[in-house]
Short mmCIF file of C-alpha atoms in Angstrom, two decimals:
data_model
loop_
_atom_site.label_atom_id
_atom_site.label_comp_id
_atom_site.label_asym_id
_atom_site.label_seq_id
_atom_site.Cartn_x
_atom_site.Cartn_y
_atom_site.Cartn_z
CA UNK A 1 0.06 0.03 0.03
CA UNK A 2 1.36 3.41 -1.04
CA UNK A 3 1.55 6.21 1.51
CA UNK A 4 -1.37 7.96 -0.43
CA UNK A 5 -3.50 5.02 0.20
CA UNK A 6 -2.91 4.72 4.00
CA UNK A 7 -6.03 5.32 6.02
CA UNK A 8 -6.02 9.12 6.96
CA UNK A 9 -6.32 10.05 10.61
CA UNK A 10 -7.47 13.71 10.06
CA UNK A 11 -9.47 15.61 7.59
CA UNK A 12 -6.55 17.80 6.66
CA UNK A 13 -4.81 14.74 5.11
CA UNK A 14 -7.51 14.39 2.49
CA UNK A 15 -6.40 17.43 0.44
CA UNK A 16 -8.57 18.08 -2.56
CA UNK A 17 -11.51 15.66 -2.48
CA UNK A 18 -13.35 14.33 -5.51
CA UNK A 19 -16.64 12.52 -4.95
CA UNK A 20 -17.88 10.19 -7.66
CA UNK A 21 -21.65 10.23 -7.77
CA UNK A 22 -21.79 13.47 -5.79
CA UNK A 23 -25.47 13.98 -6.69
CA UNK A 24 -26.63 11.07 -4.48
CA UNK A 25 -28.32 11.76 -1.24
CA UNK A 26 -25.60 10.36 0.91
CA UNK A 27 -22.57 11.68 -1.22
CA UNK A 28 -23.97 15.23 -1.45
CA UNK A 29 -24.25 15.46 2.31
CA UNK A 30 -20.56 14.37 2.79
CA UNK A 31 -19.57 16.94 0.10
CA UNK A 32 -21.36 19.70 1.98
CA UNK A 33 -19.88 18.77 5.31
CA UNK A 34 -16.24 18.46 3.90
CA UNK A 35 -16.66 21.84 2.18
CA UNK A 36 -18.02 23.38 5.36
CA UNK A 37 -14.83 22.16 7.22
CA UNK A 38 -12.74 24.16 4.73
CA UNK A 39 -11.66 21.36 2.29
CA UNK A 40 -11.49 21.93 -1.45
CA UNK A 41 -14.34 19.65 -2.81
CA UNK A 42 -15.46 18.65 -6.29
CA UNK A 43 -17.41 15.82 -7.87
CA UNK A 44 -19.24 14.28 -10.78
CA UNK A 45 -22.51 12.59 -11.40
CA UNK A 46 -24.11 10.86 -14.32
CA UNK A 47 -26.80 13.40 -14.72
CA UNK A 48 -27.76 16.87 -13.73
CA UNK A 49 -30.22 17.33 -10.88
CA UNK A 50 -31.52 19.91 -8.37
CA UNK A 51 -28.87 18.48 -6.03
CA UNK A 52 -26.01 18.98 -8.43
CA UNK A 53 -27.18 22.56 -9.16
CA UNK A 54 -27.29 23.33 -5.47
CA UNK A 55 -23.79 21.96 -4.91
CA UNK A 56 -22.48 23.89 -7.80
CA UNK A 57 -24.19 27.10 -6.54
CA UNK A 58 -22.50 26.48 -3.14
CA UNK A 59 -19.08 26.53 -4.80
CA UNK A 60 -18.53 22.81 -5.20
CA UNK A 61 -17.56 22.12 -8.75
CA UNK A 62 -19.65 19.36 -10.40
CA UNK A 63 -19.02 17.72 -13.77
CA UNK A 64 -21.97 15.92 -15.45
CA UNK A 65 -20.80 12.69 -16.77
CA UNK A 66 -17.87 10.45 -15.68
CA UNK A 67 -14.41 10.90 -17.19
CA UNK A 68 -11.02 9.95 -15.77
CA UNK A 69 -9.68 13.46 -16.51
CA UNK A 70 -11.96 14.78 -13.72
CA UNK A 71 -9.84 13.35 -10.93
CA UNK A 72 -6.66 15.26 -12.06
CA UNK A 73 -5.59 17.48 -9.29
CA UNK A 74 -7.49 15.54 -6.59
CA UNK A 75 -5.62 13.98 -3.65
CA UNK A 76 -8.50 11.77 -2.38
CA UNK A 77 -11.41 10.06 -4.36
CA UNK A 78 -14.55 9.26 -2.41
CA UNK A 79 -17.00 6.59 -3.62
CA UNK A 80 -20.45 5.13 -2.71
CA UNK A 81 -21.18 1.40 -3.11
CA UNK A 82 -22.98 2.24 -6.31
CA UNK A 83 -19.81 3.07 -8.13
CA UNK A 84 -18.67 0.16 -10.26
CA UNK A 85 -15.09 -1.11 -10.64
CA UNK A 86 -15.05 0.00 -14.30
CA UNK A 87 -16.05 3.60 -13.56
CA UNK A 88 -13.46 5.63 -15.49
CA UNK A 89 -12.84 8.05 -12.56
CA UNK A 90 -12.10 5.12 -10.21
CA UNK A 91 -9.89 3.46 -12.74
CA UNK A 92 -7.83 6.79 -13.18
CA UNK A 93 -7.64 7.31 -9.46
CA UNK A 94 -6.20 3.83 -8.94
CA UNK A 95 -3.79 4.23 -11.84
CA UNK A 96 -2.57 7.58 -10.35
CA UNK A 97 -2.16 6.03 -6.83
CA UNK A 98 -4.63 8.49 -5.36
CA UNK A 99 -6.16 7.66 -1.96
CA UNK A 100 -9.63 6.05 -2.54
CA UNK A 101 -12.13 6.02 0.37
CA UNK A 102 -15.72 4.82 0.73
CA UNK A 103 -18.23 7.45 1.72
CA UNK A 104 -18.51 6.02 5.16
CA UNK A 105 -14.79 6.33 5.79
CA UNK A 106 -14.99 10.08 4.94
CA UNK A 107 -18.06 10.49 7.23
CA UNK A 108 -16.15 8.63 10.00
CA UNK A 109 -13.42 11.24 9.74
CA UNK A 110 -15.88 13.88 10.15
CA UNK A 111 -16.89 12.25 13.43
CA UNK A 112 -13.45 12.41 14.94
CA UNK A 113 -13.52 14.57 18.13
CA UNK A 114 -17.35 14.78 18.13
CA UNK A 115 -20.05 13.20 20.31
CA UNK A 116 -21.35 11.18 17.43
CA UNK A 117 -24.95 9.68 17.14
CA UNK A 118 -25.26 7.03 14.44
CA UNK A 119 -28.86 5.98 13.45
CA UNK A 120 -29.25 2.53 11.94
CA UNK A 121 -32.17 0.28 10.96
CA UNK A 122 -33.81 -1.13 7.85
CA UNK A 123 -36.28 1.82 8.00
CA UNK A 124 -36.85 5.04 10.00
CA UNK A 125 -33.16 6.19 9.83
CA UNK A 126 -33.66 9.40 7.94
CA UNK A 127 -36.76 10.54 9.92
CA UNK A 128 -35.16 9.59 13.35
CA UNK A 129 -31.86 11.29 12.47
CA UNK A 130 -33.73 14.36 11.48
CA UNK A 131 -35.78 14.29 14.68
CA UNK A 132 -32.59 14.14 16.73
CA UNK A 133 -31.09 17.01 14.84
CA UNK A 134 -34.13 19.24 15.18
CA UNK A 135 -34.53 18.35 18.91
CA UNK A 136 -30.95 19.27 19.65
CA UNK A 137 -31.19 22.53 17.66
CA UNK A 138 -34.47 23.50 19.52
CA UNK A 139 -32.58 22.89 22.85
CA UNK A 140 -29.89 25.43 21.92
CA UNK A 141 -27.33 22.80 20.76
CA UNK A 142 -26.02 23.39 17.18
CA UNK A 143 -25.14 19.83 15.95
CA UNK A 144 -23.63 18.92 12.69
CA UNK A 145 -25.61 16.33 10.80
CA UNK A 146 -25.38 14.00 7.86
CA UNK A 147 -28.85 12.85 6.87
CA UNK A 148 -30.10 11.44 3.54
CA UNK A 149 -32.80 14.10 2.97
CA UNK A 150 -33.58 17.69 3.69
CA UNK A 151 -34.71 18.64 7.13
CA UNK A 152 -38.00 20.65 7.24
CA UNK A 153 -38.39 23.34 9.81
CA UNK A 154 -40.71 26.38 10.37
CA UNK A 155 -37.96 28.48 8.72
CA UNK A 156 -37.75 26.38 5.64
CA UNK A 157 -35.75 23.39 4.51
CA UNK A 158 -32.19 22.72 5.75
CA UNK A 159 -29.95 20.55 3.58
CA UNK A 160 -29.15 17.08 4.74
CA UNK A 161 -25.52 18.10 5.38
CA UNK A 162 -24.90 20.76 7.95
CA UNK A 163 -21.85 21.80 9.76
CA UNK A 164 -22.71 23.10 13.28
CA UNK A 165 -20.71 24.95 16.00
CA UNK A 166 -21.52 22.27 18.62
CA UNK A 167 -19.58 19.06 19.41
CA UNK A 168 -22.37 16.64 18.35
CA UNK A 169 -22.56 15.02 14.90
CA UNK A 170 -25.75 13.15 14.03
CA UNK A 171 -25.42 10.72 11.13
CA UNK A 172 -27.67 8.36 9.32
CA UNK A 173 -25.76 5.04 9.26
CA UNK A 174 -26.34 2.97 6.12
CA UNK A 175 -26.38 -0.76 6.83
CA UNK A 176 -27.17 -1.69 3.23
CA UNK A 177 -23.56 -2.47 2.32
CA UNK A 178 -22.08 -3.04 5.79
CA UNK A 179 -20.41 0.42 5.65
CA UNK A 180 -21.88 1.50 8.98
CA UNK A 181 -19.33 -0.72 10.64
CA UNK A 182 -16.80 2.07 9.87
CA UNK A 183 -18.33 4.20 12.65
CA UNK A 184 -17.58 4.28 16.40
CA UNK A 185 -20.44 6.26 17.75
CA UNK A 186 -21.05 7.65 21.25
CA UNK A 187 -24.75 6.69 20.83
CA UNK A 188 -25.99 4.06 18.35
CA UNK A 189 -29.67 4.30 17.70
CA UNK A 190 -31.25 1.18 16.19
CA UNK A 191 -34.90 1.59 14.93
CA UNK A 192 -35.25 -2.00 13.91
CA UNK A 193 -33.27 -5.01 12.72
CA UNK A 194 -35.81 -6.23 10.07
CA UNK A 195 -34.00 -8.18 7.40
CA UNK A 196 -33.15 -6.26 4.24
CA UNK A 197 -30.31 -5.94 1.77
CA UNK A 198 -29.96 -9.72 1.63
CA UNK A 199 -28.34 -9.24 -1.81
CA UNK A 200 -25.34 -8.02 0.18
CA UNK A 201 -25.53 -10.07 3.33
CA UNK A 202 -26.76 -13.41 1.91
CA UNK A 203 -28.74 -14.41 4.95
CA UNK A 204 -30.84 -13.06 7.81
CA UNK A 205 -28.24 -14.27 10.32
CA UNK A 206 -25.51 -12.33 8.60
CA UNK A 207 -27.59 -9.14 8.47
CA UNK A 208 -28.38 -9.50 12.28
CA UNK A 209 -24.75 -10.16 13.17
CA UNK A 210 -23.75 -6.91 11.38
CA UNK A 211 -25.90 -4.99 13.88
CA UNK A 212 -24.31 -6.80 16.79
CA UNK A 213 -20.91 -5.67 15.42
CA UNK A 214 -22.15 -2.22 15.02
CA UNK A 215 -23.41 -2.04 18.59
CA UNK A 216 -20.09 -3.50 19.73
CA UNK A 217 -18.30 -0.46 18.29
CA UNK A 218 -20.01 2.01 20.62
CA UNK A 219 -17.22 4.02 22.39
CA UNK A 220 -16.65 3.19 26.13
CA UNK A 221 -19.26 4.98 28.20
CA UNK A 222 -21.66 5.14 25.23
CA UNK A 223 -25.11 3.74 24.76
CA UNK A 224 -27.29 1.69 22.44
CA UNK A 225 -30.77 3.08 21.99
CA UNK A 226 -33.13 0.49 20.44
CA UNK A 227 -36.76 -0.15 19.70
CA UNK A 228 -38.16 -2.97 21.91
CA UNK A 229 -41.18 -3.31 19.62
CA UNK A 230 -39.02 -4.86 16.92
CA UNK A 231 -38.02 -8.46 17.66
CA UNK A 232 -34.70 -8.08 15.83
CA UNK A 233 -33.56 -4.97 17.74
CA UNK A 234 -34.92 -6.52 21.09
CA UNK A 235 -32.61 -9.41 20.49
CA UNK A 236 -29.78 -7.16 19.72
CA UNK A 237 -30.29 -5.49 23.04
CA UNK A 238 -30.18 -8.81 24.82
CA UNK A 239 -26.89 -9.73 23.13
CA UNK A 240 -25.36 -6.31 23.66
CA UNK A 241 -26.27 -6.10 27.40
CA UNK A 242 -25.22 -9.70 27.96
CA UNK A 243 -21.73 -8.54 27.07
CA UNK A 244 -21.90 -5.63 29.52
CA UNK A 245 -23.00 -2.93 27.04
CA UNK A 246 -25.35 -0.15 28.12
CA UNK A 247 -28.79 -0.09 26.42
CA UNK A 248 -31.84 2.05 26.58
CA UNK A 249 -35.00 0.65 24.94
CA UNK A 250 -38.21 2.28 23.88
CA UNK A 251 -41.55 0.96 22.70
CA UNK A 252 -45.29 0.70 23.26
CA UNK A 253 -44.76 -1.60 26.33
CA UNK A 254 -41.99 -2.29 28.78
CA UNK A 255 -39.77 -5.12 27.63
CA UNK A 256 -39.39 -8.08 29.86
CA UNK A 257 -36.60 -7.79 32.42
CA UNK A 258 -36.16 -4.06 31.71
CA UNK A 259 -36.94 -2.83 35.14
CA UNK A 260 -39.35 -0.39 33.64
CA UNK A 261 -41.41 1.13 36.43
CA UNK A 262 -39.88 -1.21 39.13
CA UNK A 263 -38.58 1.65 41.19
CA UNK A 264 -35.20 -0.05 41.49
CA UNK A 265 -32.06 0.98 39.60
CA UNK A 266 -31.06 -1.48 36.81
CA UNK A 267 -28.24 -3.79 37.19
CA UNK A 268 -25.08 -3.18 35.04
CA UNK A 269 -25.66 -4.49 31.62
CA UNK A 270 -29.52 -4.45 32.05
CA UNK A 271 -31.48 -2.14 29.69
CA UNK A 272 -33.60 0.65 31.01
CA UNK A 273 -36.86 1.35 29.16
CA UNK A 274 -39.02 4.19 28.02
CA UNK A 275 -42.68 3.35 27.30
CA UNK A 276 -45.00 5.21 24.90
CA UNK A 277 -48.54 5.47 26.25
CA UNK A 278 -51.58 7.55 25.60
CA UNK A 279 -50.94 7.63 21.86
CA UNK A 280 -53.58 9.39 19.78
CA UNK A 281 -54.01 11.19 16.49
CA UNK A 282 -54.70 14.84 16.99
CA UNK A 283 -57.15 16.47 14.61
CA UNK A 284 -56.11 19.88 13.20
CA UNK A 285 -59.17 21.77 11.81
CA UNK A 286 -57.05 23.27 9.06
CA UNK A 287 -55.43 20.05 7.72
CA UNK A 288 -57.39 17.11 9.11
CA UNK A 289 -55.73 14.45 11.26
CA UNK A 290 -52.06 15.40 10.68
CA UNK A 291 -50.41 15.19 14.01
CA UNK A 292 -50.23 13.14 17.20
CA UNK A 293 -49.88 13.53 20.98
CA UNK A 294 -48.50 10.83 23.42
CA UNK A 295 -46.73 10.43 26.65
CA UNK A 296 -43.38 8.82 27.36
CA UNK A 297 -42.92 7.07 30.78
CA UNK A 298 -39.30 6.87 31.78
CA UNK A 299 -37.69 4.00 33.85
CA UNK A 300 -35.13 4.36 36.48
CA UNK A 301 -31.68 4.93 35.29
CA UNK A 302 -32.60 6.82 32.18
CA UNK A 303 -29.87 9.51 32.59
CA UNK A 304 -31.36 12.63 34.35
CA UNK A 305 -34.87 11.10 34.72
CA UNK A 306 -36.80 10.02 37.80
CA UNK A 307 -38.35 6.53 37.84
CA UNK A 308 -41.95 6.77 36.32
CA UNK A 309 -41.38 10.38 35.09
CA UNK A 310 -44.04 11.19 32.38
CA UNK A 311 -43.16 13.35 29.44
CA UNK A 312 -45.94 14.85 27.27
CA UNK A 313 -45.07 15.06 23.49
CA UNK A 314 -46.89 16.78 20.75
CA UNK A 315 -45.72 16.10 17.16
CA UNK A 316 -46.65 17.99 14.02
CA UNK A 317 -46.49 14.59 12.14
CA UNK A 318 -48.76 11.60 12.41
CA UNK A 319 -48.30 7.89 12.76
CA UNK A 320 -47.42 5.66 15.57
CA UNK A 321 -44.15 5.02 13.76
CA UNK A 322 -43.26 8.60 14.16
CA UNK A 323 -44.09 8.51 17.93
CA UNK A 324 -41.61 5.68 18.11
CA UNK A 325 -39.03 7.71 16.14
CA UNK A 326 -39.65 10.74 18.32
CA UNK A 327 -39.14 8.71 21.44
CA UNK A 328 -35.76 7.62 20.22
CA UNK A 329 -34.85 11.32 19.57
CA UNK A 330 -36.00 12.38 23.10
CA UNK A 331 -34.00 9.66 24.69
CA UNK A 332 -30.87 10.42 22.59
CA UNK A 333 -31.11 14.14 23.65
CA UNK A 334 -31.45 13.07 27.29
CA UNK A 335 -28.29 10.92 27.05
CA UNK A 336 -26.46 13.99 25.58
CA UNK A 337 -27.33 16.01 28.64
CA UNK A 338 -30.69 17.64 27.83
CA UNK A 339 -33.19 17.81 30.68
CA UNK A 340 -36.08 15.32 29.78
CA UNK A 341 -39.05 17.65 29.77
CA UNK A 342 -37.04 20.17 27.64
CA UNK A 343 -36.20 17.39 25.14
CA UNK A 344 -39.86 16.31 25.06
CA UNK A 345 -41.03 19.77 24.12
CA UNK A 346 -38.23 20.31 21.58
CA UNK A 347 -38.99 17.36 19.38
CA UNK A 348 -42.21 19.07 18.59
CA UNK A 349 -40.27 21.49 16.40
CA UNK A 350 -39.82 18.68 13.81
CA UNK A 351 -41.79 19.30 10.58
CA UNK A 352 -40.65 16.35 8.48
CA UNK A 353 -37.98 15.60 6.04
CA UNK A 354 -37.71 15.62 2.29
CA UNK A 355 -39.46 12.79 0.53
CA UNK A 356 -41.12 11.60 3.80
CA UNK A 357 -44.79 12.17 3.25
CA UNK A 358 -43.72 15.39 1.58
CA UNK A 359 -46.44 17.62 0.09
CA UNK A 360 -46.04 18.35 -3.64
CA UNK A 361 -49.12 20.45 -3.85
CA UNK A 362 -52.97 20.31 -4.32
CA UNK A 363 -55.13 20.77 -7.47
CA UNK A 364 -58.82 20.42 -7.84
CA UNK A 365 -59.10 18.92 -4.31
CA UNK A 366 -56.53 16.23 -4.96
CA UNK A 367 -53.64 16.39 -2.70
CA UNK A 368 -50.31 15.04 -4.01
CA UNK A 369 -47.66 13.73 -1.59
CA UNK A 370 -44.24 11.93 -2.22
CA UNK A 371 -42.74 9.41 0.03
CA UNK A 372 -39.41 7.46 -0.05
CA UNK A 373 -40.82 4.24 1.45
CA UNK A 374 -39.07 1.29 -0.30
CA UNK A 375 -39.42 -1.55 2.28
CA UNK A 376 -42.73 -3.28 2.91
CA UNK A 377 -42.90 -2.14 6.49
CA UNK A 378 -42.22 1.37 5.49
CA UNK A 379 -44.90 1.31 2.83
CA UNK A 380 -47.45 -0.13 5.27
CA UNK A 381 -46.64 2.34 8.10
CA UNK A 382 -46.87 5.22 5.61
CA UNK A 383 -50.22 4.11 4.21
CA UNK A 384 -51.72 3.55 7.65
CA UNK A 385 -50.66 7.22 8.53
CA UNK A 386 -52.18 8.31 5.29
CA UNK A 387 -55.50 6.74 6.14
CA UNK A 388 -55.65 9.03 9.12
CA UNK A 389 -55.00 12.03 6.88
CA UNK A 390 -57.29 11.35 3.87
CA UNK A 391 -60.65 11.31 5.87
CA UNK A 392 -63.40 10.25 3.46
CA UNK A 393 -61.20 10.42 0.41
CA UNK A 394 -59.25 7.62 -1.41
CA UNK A 395 -55.62 6.81 -1.33
CA UNK A 396 -54.16 6.34 -4.76
CA UNK A 397 -50.47 5.15 -5.03
CA UNK A 398 -47.98 5.10 -7.78
CA UNK A 399 -45.37 2.52 -6.50
CA UNK A 400 -41.89 2.09 -7.98
CA UNK A 401 -40.15 -1.01 -6.56
CA UNK A 402 -36.48 -0.41 -5.78
CA UNK A 403 -33.94 -3.22 -6.61
CA UNK A 404 -34.83 -6.47 -8.37
CA UNK A 405 -33.50 -8.45 -5.41
CA UNK A 406 -35.66 -6.58 -2.81
CA UNK A 407 -38.72 -6.79 -5.05
CA UNK A 408 -38.36 -10.57 -5.44
CA UNK A 409 -37.67 -11.32 -1.78
CA UNK A 410 -40.57 -9.10 -0.41
CA UNK A 411 -43.07 -9.44 -3.21
CA UNK A 412 -45.72 -10.81 -0.89
CA UNK A 413 -45.01 -8.31 1.81
CA UNK A 414 -45.29 -5.38 -0.73
CA UNK A 415 -48.53 -6.85 -2.04
CA UNK A 416 -49.91 -7.00 1.51
CA UNK A 417 -48.78 -3.48 2.30
CA UNK A 418 -50.27 -2.02 -0.93
CA UNK A 419 -53.67 -3.50 -0.05
CA UNK A 420 -53.92 -0.52 2.45
CA UNK A 421 -54.40 1.78 -0.53
CA UNK A 422 -57.57 1.98 -2.54
CA UNK A 423 -55.71 1.70 -5.76
CA UNK A 424 -52.00 0.91 -6.35
CA UNK A 425 -50.47 1.31 -9.80
CA UNK A 426 -47.05 -0.45 -9.83
CA UNK A 427 -44.44 0.60 -12.43
CA UNK A 428 -41.14 -0.95 -13.45
CA UNK A 429 -38.44 -1.73 -10.94
CA UNK A 430 -35.74 0.99 -10.29
CA UNK A 431 -32.55 -0.96 -10.84
CA UNK A 432 -30.19 1.36 -8.80
CA UNK A 433 -26.94 -0.55 -8.47
CA UNK A 434 -28.30 -3.86 -9.87
CA UNK A 435 -28.28 -5.28 -13.37
CA UNK A 436 -31.60 -5.72 -15.13
CA UNK A 437 -33.53 -8.82 -14.19
CA UNK A 438 -36.20 -9.49 -16.84
CA UNK A 439 -37.97 -12.14 -14.54
CA UNK A 440 -38.72 -9.45 -11.84
CA UNK A 441 -41.15 -6.72 -12.71
CA UNK A 442 -44.27 -4.99 -11.30
CA UNK A 443 -46.32 -8.03 -11.97
CA UNK A 444 -44.63 -10.08 -9.34
CA UNK A 445 -46.17 -7.70 -6.73
CA UNK A 446 -49.61 -7.00 -8.34
CA UNK A 447 -50.22 -10.72 -8.92
CA UNK A 448 -50.00 -11.39 -5.23
CA UNK A 449 -52.45 -8.67 -4.22
CA UNK A 450 -55.56 -10.26 -2.70
CA UNK A 451 -58.23 -7.80 -3.66
CA UNK A 452 -59.35 -7.89 -7.34
CA UNK A 453 -58.77 -4.44 -9.06
CA UNK A 454 -56.82 -2.88 -6.13
CA UNK A 455 -53.47 -3.35 -7.91
CA UNK A 456 -52.55 -2.53 -11.50
CA UNK A 457 -49.47 -2.89 -13.63
CA UNK A 458 -48.45 0.20 -15.64
CA UNK A 459 -44.79 -0.40 -16.45
CA UNK A 460 -43.96 3.25 -17.64
CA UNK A 461 -43.76 5.51 -14.61
CA UNK A 462 -44.91 8.58 -16.55
CA UNK A 463 -47.94 6.70 -17.92
CA UNK A 464 -48.57 5.35 -14.40
CA UNK A 465 -48.63 8.80 -12.96
CA UNK A 466 -50.90 10.12 -15.73
CA UNK A 467 -53.21 7.13 -15.28
CA UNK A 468 -53.77 7.93 -11.56
CA UNK A 469 -54.13 11.57 -12.17
CA UNK A 470 -56.83 10.99 -14.66
CA UNK A 471 -58.75 8.73 -12.18
CA UNK A 472 -58.45 11.03 -9.16
CA UNK A 473 -61.39 12.96 -7.79
CA UNK A 474 -61.70 15.68 -5.18
CA UNK A 475 -60.79 14.51 -1.70
CA UNK A 476 -58.34 11.85 -2.87
CA UNK A 477 -54.73 11.64 -1.64
CA UNK A 478 -52.35 10.63 -4.48
CA UNK A 479 -48.90 9.39 -3.36
CA UNK A 480 -45.73 8.69 -5.33
CA UNK A 481 -43.78 6.00 -3.53
CA UNK A 482 -40.34 4.68 -3.78
CA UNK A 483 -36.62 5.31 -3.43
CA UNK A 484 -36.01 5.84 -7.07
CA UNK A 485 -36.88 8.57 -9.71
CA UNK A 486 -40.61 8.26 -8.97
CA UNK A 487 -40.16 11.29 -6.98
CA UNK A 488 -39.93 13.40 -10.17
CA UNK A 489 -43.52 12.63 -11.03
CA UNK A 490 -45.18 15.12 -8.66
CA UNK A 491 -45.05 17.88 -11.32
CA UNK A 492 -46.38 15.60 -13.97
CA UNK A 493 -49.42 14.67 -11.75
CA UNK A 494 -50.17 18.18 -10.75
CA UNK A 495 -49.97 19.30 -14.39
CA UNK A 496 -52.45 16.52 -15.37
CA UNK A 497 -54.73 17.58 -12.60
CA UNK A 498 -54.61 21.22 -13.70
CA UNK A 499 -55.41 20.28 -17.25
CA UNK A 500 -58.44 18.41 -15.96
CA UNK A 501 -59.56 21.52 -14.00
CA UNK A 502 -59.19 23.75 -17.12
CA UNK A 503 -61.22 21.35 -19.14
CA UNK A 504 -63.94 21.24 -16.54
CA UNK A 505 -63.36 17.59 -15.79
CA UNK A 506 -62.35 18.19 -12.12
CA UNK A 507 -63.97 20.66 -9.91
CA UNK A 508 -61.59 23.11 -8.13
CA UNK A 509 -63.30 22.76 -4.80
CA UNK A 510 -61.61 20.67 -2.12
CA UNK A 511 -63.77 17.86 -0.86
CA UNK A 512 -63.70 14.46 0.84
CA UNK A 513 -61.67 15.52 3.98
CA UNK A 514 -58.43 16.47 2.28
CA UNK A 515 -57.35 19.99 3.28
CA UNK A 516 -55.22 22.53 1.68
#
């Protein structure tokens, strides 16, 4: 290994950094953070997007298209797992003997010297990471954060990459390729250990073992915060605490042996617990059911809390899954030194994240929303929350499966989840990092849906969007769902709806319980 390829110990050693695929959600965040720390940053992407335009406007040079000449003058090249070995910029970097790092290695360097919070789990990472960042900001802490989506606040959207003045860095930890094992966090938050990414891990057992390793890398004196409602993360807690690790669980009931509400301090290695109770959807006259309130009961040993202390929480977003995510955020803030009641109030400042039930607009009484859900559990949770929002209207979904391997493995689970919609149109699979598989398409999901007529195959995503827009009526909620480029269809749908209004085919009045 040449000196240029030795693992760096400080950011300064990176020199000029070139990021291949800089327009990706995770890569753009690292680019923003590196630039904020004073490094010279550049990058390339296969196509121009709003993200590449924003990076360019921020002073980060971005080339559209990949060419080996782009790495000339760079000292370090940063890649994501999506970059293939034959990429010309990677080939040129290797030929020149440049230092080549994975995105997670660059992010790990950004964590050096910080109290770091790494949030992992098959789903819920982005929302929980954003909730933690917003909570800390509302408490007067100015954390840095690296989150795979914009963070919505009352003052507008913050980018997913932000360099704060405080000593805390909150990072979304990607388990999809095992790269989260590069982190040594102060606090590791695990929302669930529900098997996913089996194309990388090969088996459920290997996936679960990766989380055990992740928890084992928490720095001395640090904590695991995990959801006890998920069997996988509950088992992770048992394994971690059996080895003497500190854990704090949360859920809708106290886990067995947690000591929750017992009045006695927990034994070393035993998890303490926080229990959600009193959960209910709160109705807002202006928007319909679009928020929730609940209480958190803290067990003895939960940092500054008193045994049985009850915290009242009001969220501006709905869904029991968000109540769980918010509880993780409150507990993390408490572990970082925030007084419990202050943290519980602060999480109410969260307004959402980009592509998580994000409003795209409303035309003719049809509300259009975009959501990143791409795992069956995520899709089901999102649709259950949508049912509380839509009132008497219908839920219409354009679903773009993400990855052939995930679609094949979870076809039945996706079919079951989409049954929660009134109509789901499924388009072609978004390949992402995988090669085309002609045997796996939208039909493998739709054919398994139990209710006749509830699912429909429309392979072309543009045609799928237009199909639903033509069928929508006032009061309906139309949702584009998936982790791929289905997110681009919001404008198409709104345009089709506007054309219907202009032609007199769709009344302009809002109806059916969907508000502005």
